[in-house]
XYZ file of C-alpha atoms in Angstrom:
494
model
C -20.948 116.369 101.317
C -23.978 117.258 99.266
C -24.878 120.083 101.542
C -21.165 121.397 101.083
C -21.644 121.941 97.473
C -24.021 124.701 98.283
C -21.296 126.744 99.501
C -18.304 128.505 97.560
C -14.929 127.132 98.320
C -13.239 128.203 101.705
C -10.672 130.892 101.631
C -8.915 132.935 99.050
C -7.110 132.251 95.942
C -3.429 133.358 95.998
C -4.203 136.246 93.490
C -6.903 137.554 95.651
C -4.838 137.279 98.833
C -2.103 139.207 97.231
C -4.208 141.917 95.555
C -2.280 144.895 96.943
C -5.223 147.256 95.843
C -7.532 145.398 98.334
C -4.985 144.252 101.054
C -1.916 146.236 100.490
C 1.385 144.275 100.110
C 1.663 141.435 102.705
C 4.523 139.776 104.583
C 4.623 136.190 105.819
C 2.730 137.100 108.952
C -0.193 138.370 107.403
C -1.757 135.038 106.111
C -2.121 131.572 106.736
C -2.696 128.447 104.394
C -5.754 126.460 104.627
C -5.544 122.738 105.578
C -6.496 120.154 102.826
C -7.004 116.294 103.207
C -4.471 113.937 104.670
C -4.262 110.798 102.546
C -0.473 110.048 103.019
C 2.287 109.972 105.826
C 4.496 112.884 106.168
C 7.509 110.466 105.446
C 6.194 110.343 101.861
C 6.465 114.029 101.156
C 9.364 114.977 98.699
C 11.048 118.295 99.163
C 13.333 117.844 96.221
C 13.774 121.127 94.298
C 15.804 122.967 91.738
C 18.027 125.615 93.111
C 19.462 126.768 89.716
C 18.547 125.910 86.111
C 20.941 122.832 86.429
C 21.231 121.938 90.013
C 18.609 120.094 92.312
C 18.779 119.610 96.048
C 16.840 117.422 98.363
C 15.814 119.921 100.917
C 14.815 123.631 99.908
C 17.050 125.302 102.396
C 20.117 127.385 101.920
C 22.403 129.375 104.317
C 23.070 132.940 103.603
C 26.609 134.498 102.386
C 26.990 136.353 105.674
C 30.374 136.339 107.589
C 28.453 134.982 110.766
C 26.503 132.426 109.024
C 28.402 130.575 106.208
C 32.047 129.346 105.983
C 33.260 125.813 105.085
C 31.896 124.108 107.956
C 28.301 125.273 107.368
C 28.679 124.738 103.687
C 29.698 121.198 104.238
C 26.860 120.250 106.554
C 24.201 122.074 104.868
C 25.135 119.910 101.608
C 25.350 116.779 103.680
C 21.852 117.509 104.932
C 20.387 118.029 101.454
C 20.645 121.809 101.198
C 23.166 124.313 100.075
C 25.504 126.619 101.905
C 26.684 129.828 100.201
C 30.188 130.809 101.450
C 30.573 134.627 102.037
C 32.906 136.744 100.279
C 34.065 139.032 103.349
C 37.499 137.532 103.258
C 40.591 137.605 100.892
C 39.968 135.691 97.663
C 42.539 132.798 98.650
C 40.898 132.290 101.862
C 37.510 132.005 100.355
C 38.889 129.618 97.672
C 40.421 127.441 100.470
C 37.009 127.092 101.905
C 35.584 125.822 98.620
C 38.410 123.335 98.336
C 37.526 121.857 101.845
C 33.909 121.576 100.867
C 34.751 119.700 97.552
C 37.252 117.641 99.219
C 34.961 116.560 102.071
C 33.256 113.744 100.249
C 34.007 112.095 97.058
C 33.548 108.842 94.886
C 36.784 108.278 93.244
C 39.114 110.991 94.487
C 40.834 111.967 91.307
C 43.175 114.739 92.788
C 44.282 113.069 96.046
C 46.901 114.725 98.457
C 49.997 112.480 97.616
C 53.127 112.493 99.727
C 56.696 111.748 98.556
C 59.157 109.423 100.565
C 60.766 112.650 101.816
C 57.860 114.085 103.436
C 58.327 114.049 107.159
C 55.806 112.858 109.872
C 55.580 116.440 110.969
C 54.417 117.613 107.684
C 51.921 114.902 107.393
C 50.627 116.132 110.644
C 50.227 119.562 109.200
C 48.427 118.352 106.318
C 45.997 116.387 108.496
C 45.390 119.689 110.657
C 44.888 121.557 107.408
C 42.353 119.186 105.597
C 40.811 117.439 108.626
C 41.714 113.999 107.461
C 44.829 111.781 107.834
C 44.949 109.199 105.170
C 47.677 110.066 102.355
C 49.117 107.760 99.676
C 52.919 107.789 99.312
C 54.247 107.378 95.699
C 57.794 107.324 94.473
C 57.739 110.866 92.973
C 55.132 112.274 95.468
C 52.526 112.636 92.556
C 49.820 110.876 91.136
C 50.619 108.583 88.200
C 53.672 107.555 90.122
C 54.389 103.921 91.714
C 52.454 103.506 95.033
C 54.638 102.664 97.946
C 52.256 102.904 100.821
C 49.760 104.942 102.825
C 49.963 107.082 105.808
C 47.073 106.998 108.277
C 46.222 109.116 111.390
C 47.107 106.225 113.656
C 50.488 105.874 111.984
C 51.646 109.536 112.778
C 49.480 110.310 115.871
C 51.867 109.060 118.527
C 55.162 109.144 116.588
C 57.481 111.477 118.550
C 60.129 112.270 115.940
C 58.498 114.756 113.595
C 61.625 114.682 111.343
C 61.394 110.971 110.445
C 60.265 110.372 106.910
C 56.645 109.058 106.351
C 58.233 105.888 104.928
C 59.297 104.959 108.547
C 55.525 104.761 109.749
C 53.363 104.192 106.543
C 51.442 100.852 106.071
C 52.683 98.630 103.032
C 50.321 95.905 103.281
C 47.844 97.456 100.954
C 44.619 96.334 99.331
C 44.248 97.940 95.777
C 41.804 97.796 93.021
C 42.809 97.951 89.209
C 41.889 100.713 86.858
C 38.504 100.200 85.324
C 36.899 99.094 88.713
C 33.414 100.764 89.119
C 32.474 102.623 92.171
C 30.066 99.823 93.324
C 32.780 97.308 93.139
C 35.444 99.496 94.693
C 32.726 100.069 97.622
C 32.638 96.252 98.171
C 36.120 95.901 98.135
C 36.340 98.572 101.075
C 33.696 96.742 102.845
C 35.262 93.289 102.758
C 38.822 94.561 103.299
C 37.852 96.779 106.215
C 40.580 99.147 105.187
C 40.357 102.926 105.398
C 41.683 103.803 101.999
C 41.505 101.839 98.456
C 43.917 103.130 96.096
C 43.042 102.568 92.362
C 46.159 101.722 90.393
C 47.247 100.876 86.858
C 48.853 97.792 85.483
C 52.352 99.135 86.579
C 51.195 99.720 90.100
C 50.946 103.610 89.735
C 48.267 105.377 91.657
C 45.477 106.863 89.657
C 42.721 107.518 92.078
C 41.600 106.851 95.681
C 38.490 105.663 97.443
C 37.738 106.533 101.222
C 35.746 104.351 103.573
C 34.755 107.637 105.430
C 33.032 108.725 102.306
C 31.247 105.314 102.132
C 29.933 106.010 105.486
C 28.854 109.412 104.618
C 26.745 108.002 101.904
C 24.919 105.773 104.287
C 24.526 108.493 107.053
C 23.532 111.284 104.691
C 21.165 109.916 102.074
C 19.922 113.360 101.169
C 23.157 114.925 100.634
C 23.511 117.550 97.700
C 26.147 115.935 95.432
C 27.612 115.882 91.853
C 27.657 112.555 89.869
C 31.446 112.504 90.946
C 30.041 112.206 94.701
C 31.738 115.718 95.547
C 29.276 118.105 97.615
C 27.634 120.775 95.812
C 29.345 124.169 96.613
C 28.317 127.797 96.318
C 29.988 131.028 96.937
C 29.197 134.712 96.767
C 31.264 137.276 94.917
C 30.519 141.163 94.495
C 29.662 142.942 91.170
C 33.168 144.716 91.200
C 35.514 143.898 88.360
C 38.118 143.027 90.771
C 36.136 139.930 91.991
C 36.813 138.498 88.501
C 40.193 137.345 89.812
C 38.376 136.049 92.892
C 36.027 134.130 90.747
C 38.710 132.499 88.805
C 40.291 131.252 92.116
C 36.846 129.922 93.260
C 36.336 128.054 89.806
C 39.889 126.546 90.132
C 38.942 125.197 93.753
C 35.934 123.512 92.325
C 33.005 125.923 92.663
C 29.717 124.897 91.210
C 27.377 127.906 91.851
C 28.369 131.466 92.232
C 26.036 134.008 93.837
C 26.547 137.571 92.692
C 25.732 139.327 95.991
C 24.161 142.906 95.948
C 21.451 144.456 98.083
C 19.940 145.903 94.751
C 20.578 143.502 92.078
C 19.139 145.507 89.194
C 22.432 147.373 88.357
C 24.566 147.745 85.231
C 27.403 146.371 87.438
C 25.555 143.073 88.287
C 24.031 142.669 84.606
C 27.869 143.082 83.291
C 29.092 140.656 85.795
C 26.420 137.924 84.962
C 27.179 138.231 81.246
C 30.855 138.067 81.923
C 30.423 134.865 84.045
C 28.191 133.007 81.595
C 30.564 133.867 78.677
C 33.814 132.966 80.608
C 32.585 130.123 82.805
C 29.610 128.450 80.985
C 29.699 125.407 83.208
C 29.177 127.674 86.402
C 25.561 128.380 87.122
C 24.858 131.954 88.351
C 22.371 133.133 90.925
C 21.495 136.926 90.748
C 19.842 139.391 93.115
C 18.593 140.553 95.309
C 15.443 141.696 93.618
C 11.765 142.229 94.604
C 10.025 143.181 91.325
C 9.262 141.694 87.860
C 11.205 144.458 86.062
C 14.203 143.633 88.154
C 13.954 139.929 87.447
C 13.493 140.451 83.675
C 16.849 142.379 83.460
C 18.805 139.688 85.313
C 17.136 136.722 83.419
C 17.854 138.533 80.118
C 21.647 138.684 81.229
C 21.715 135.018 81.783
C 20.988 134.279 85.527
C 20.144 130.630 86.388
C 18.431 131.716 89.553
C 17.163 134.644 91.483
C 17.422 135.671 95.065
C 14.275 137.611 96.227
C 14.355 139.941 99.137
C 15.224 143.557 99.829
C 15.351 144.875 103.497
C 13.296 141.864 104.935
C 16.088 140.044 106.888
C 15.965 140.255 110.609
C 19.385 142.030 110.556
C 18.462 144.151 107.653
C 17.028 147.787 107.782
C 17.058 148.723 104.243
C 13.449 149.332 104.029
C 13.360 151.482 107.015
C 16.685 153.567 106.133
C 16.419 153.747 102.352
C 12.633 153.532 101.966
C 13.283 150.946 99.185
C 12.045 147.286 99.114
C 8.977 145.267 99.158
C 6.963 143.109 101.748
C 8.480 139.556 101.276
C 5.266 137.566 100.510
C 4.222 140.051 97.764
C 7.758 140.092 96.243
C 8.176 136.241 96.377
C 5.027 135.674 94.649
C 5.291 138.302 92.095
C 8.839 137.557 91.049
C 8.638 133.676 91.300
C 5.406 133.562 88.969
C 7.373 135.684 86.324
C 10.590 133.771 86.633
C 8.732 130.370 86.269
C 7.947 131.303 82.661
C 11.486 131.196 81.940
C 12.342 128.276 83.952
C 14.392 130.134 86.377
C 14.224 129.005 90.120
C 13.871 131.502 92.894
C 15.157 131.740 96.231
C 13.191 133.663 99.110
C 15.958 135.275 101.042
C 14.967 137.100 104.367
C 11.973 137.397 106.511
C 12.215 133.675 107.594
C 11.606 133.710 111.423
C 10.306 130.249 111.935
C 9.264 126.984 110.185
C 6.047 128.345 109.121
C 7.711 131.134 107.158
C 9.679 128.591 105.239
C 6.449 126.831 104.105
C 4.760 130.084 103.086
C 7.701 131.314 101.040
C 7.650 127.813 99.176
C 3.967 127.987 98.785
C 4.345 131.520 96.924
C 6.436 129.954 94.413
C 10.048 130.149 95.738
C 11.975 126.962 94.815
C 13.872 127.348 98.189
C 14.432 129.598 101.042
C 17.538 131.200 102.304
C 18.091 131.789 105.938
C 20.636 133.802 107.976
C 19.627 134.296 111.590
C 17.858 131.019 111.967
C 21.308 129.282 111.514
C 23.569 131.972 112.878
C 23.435 130.518 116.391
C 24.350 126.883 115.450
C 27.582 125.047 116.022
C 28.614 125.112 112.260
C 28.356 128.892 111.944
C 31.536 131.013 112.233
C 32.578 132.499 115.484
C 32.805 131.649 119.170
C 30.099 131.251 121.649
C 30.031 133.739 124.686
C 28.004 134.335 127.526
C 25.348 137.298 127.346
C 24.746 139.632 130.192
C 21.372 137.577 130.667
C 23.498 134.567 131.234
C 22.521 132.823 127.819
C 24.997 131.109 125.509
C 25.074 133.114 122.226
C 27.016 133.798 119.103
C 27.456 137.184 117.201
C 25.247 137.883 114.266
C 25.472 140.867 112.001
C 23.729 142.030 108.859
C 26.309 142.579 105.974
C 25.027 146.128 105.793
C 25.767 147.038 109.443
C 28.336 149.669 110.492
C 30.323 146.783 112.076
C 30.793 144.913 108.773
C 31.150 148.011 106.401
C 33.942 149.435 108.676
C 35.551 146.181 109.229
C 38.960 146.269 107.110
C 40.480 143.019 108.836
C 38.741 140.383 106.833
C 38.868 141.224 102.903
C 42.201 142.469 102.660
C 43.532 145.449 100.722
C 41.005 147.672 102.374
C 38.097 146.291 100.662
C 34.915 145.211 102.362
C 32.203 142.970 100.965
C 29.536 144.522 103.103
C 30.526 148.186 101.705
C 30.532 146.749 98.200
C 27.329 144.791 98.544
C 25.563 148.289 99.445
C 27.609 150.447 97.117
C 29.074 152.183 99.832
C 32.983 151.360 99.660
C 33.983 154.861 98.455
C 31.389 156.696 100.814
C 33.184 158.945 103.339
C 29.993 158.564 105.572
C 28.615 155.115 105.795
C 24.833 154.649 106.103
C 24.027 151.533 108.058
C 21.432 149.283 106.285
C 21.815 146.383 108.797
C 22.277 145.814 112.423
C 24.728 143.809 114.703
C 23.682 141.764 117.668
C 23.760 138.131 118.962
C 21.594 135.032 118.683
C 20.955 132.181 121.097
C 22.687 128.792 120.644
C 20.560 126.453 118.635
C 23.072 123.633 118.764
C 24.358 121.747 115.554
C 22.437 121.902 112.319
C 22.764 118.080 112.219
C 19.879 118.041 114.386
C 18.097 121.617 113.535
C 18.098 121.112 109.742
C 16.521 117.705 110.145
C 13.902 119.295 112.261
C 13.231 121.938 109.632
C 13.053 119.223 107.066
C 10.413 117.166 109.082
C 8.597 120.228 109.847
C 8.002 121.265 106.312
C 7.040 117.700 105.504
C 4.346 117.682 108.060
C 2.991 121.085 106.967
C 2.744 119.963 103.314
C 0.932 116.871 104.739
C -1.490 119.160 106.530
C -2.110 121.062 103.208
C -2.720 117.885 101.460
C 0.163 117.776 98.766
C 3.085 115.341 98.448
C 5.756 117.426 96.895
C 6.755 121.024 96.054
C 5.485 121.000 92.552
C 2.146 119.731 93.596
C 2.011 122.679 96.280
C 2.836 125.258 93.493
C 0.349 123.746 91.104
C -2.310 123.816 93.821
C -1.564 127.402 94.695
C -1.904 128.343 91.086
C -4.904 126.354 90.336
C -6.728 127.535 93.401
C -7.035 124.045 95.083
C -4.631 125.345 97.722
C -6.291 128.348 99.367
C -5.274 131.068 101.826
C -6.821 133.344 104.329
C -5.977 136.553 105.852
C -4.949 136.805 109.552
C -5.559 139.533 111.884
């Protein structure tokens, strides 16, 4: 150790590494992070991080708002696993709002707005509701509304094999109910559920009227998904994308009404008068909604969006695997240089950043985080999973695959089937909706089946934990502090 003091420190400081005058602008593949000293197990590494000014998640992973990546199933499971899914907007507003509702209804503490049936509701209608929402336990009240006298509960078992769909639900509902009085705490209610072994616990007032509901399935989700991204209400955190067009103000209202927490203003080039105006409108009209702006790659772009009120920034232009903006438009920036430059600037204002694009493997996730990003957004890495939209098919090579397409691909920009009214989220994202000739800034193809993200995301989380263990830091704040101070060093690779 005494001899070691005769030598300068190994490797490069991050500012030396990313000195574009010396090395040019770098991508993730151009460098490595030097290992540090291991003094703790990988399981002790915390990956908790802010994704906007107000919201924190336990895993720094987001799914991209692409129509072959994130709909409600992906958003639900990303949130359950500690990350966040951003629901795409290449669909009619009502359809996107319905996806937000499915995310918000998937897990709850006390369910303040349960779906309530009336005595006249038929078994067939109850089955349709079960198919629509994915669950089958519905309280029945005298008036079919909340704050009405509770009569019973209809469960999946009650209606599953009942042959006459025209019978009222009162013919099959359970009436031997266990209830809890108003004022019961969540901990007390969970204990009643455990001891009663019932599937649902209605909360009633002194007159026996239903005021809220608790579900055993939500209790089990708390046990199985301890990292879940949730609000104090126990609902899953939900994000969705909109465009910069004035027409999407109507879309946003529908999303907010459905329970949206975070809106992502989705544009290939975020530094525009359209996005600045939209961010200002959102912050003035919906102060309780956090706004993520982008995409950007320079400090100048970041400054404009932060000044407009952005609560988070997406970094990346042309670096995604299905994006060819840099080649076609000659505009963009290598991702490593972009992430470091923007993140260092945004940190001075307390604005988290999301490294979006260029993530081809687990190591790229770690590099994005080391360069200052609070989280990393993925598209192609998640596109082939069970939870991504679309059906599997067999490729010509005999492999099980799913379709994957960039939102700037001709396939998306000319697809009028999704957004309705002739509008298209891909075209609007690239400011091409009125162009007679479309210029592709993305490609379409397929990705190999990766199985379920319930196995894949925990693998990514464990991999990042082991990487930080190798580097010698126990959390993301320590990683960024080490990079800034020079104790975490880098090296160029050939």
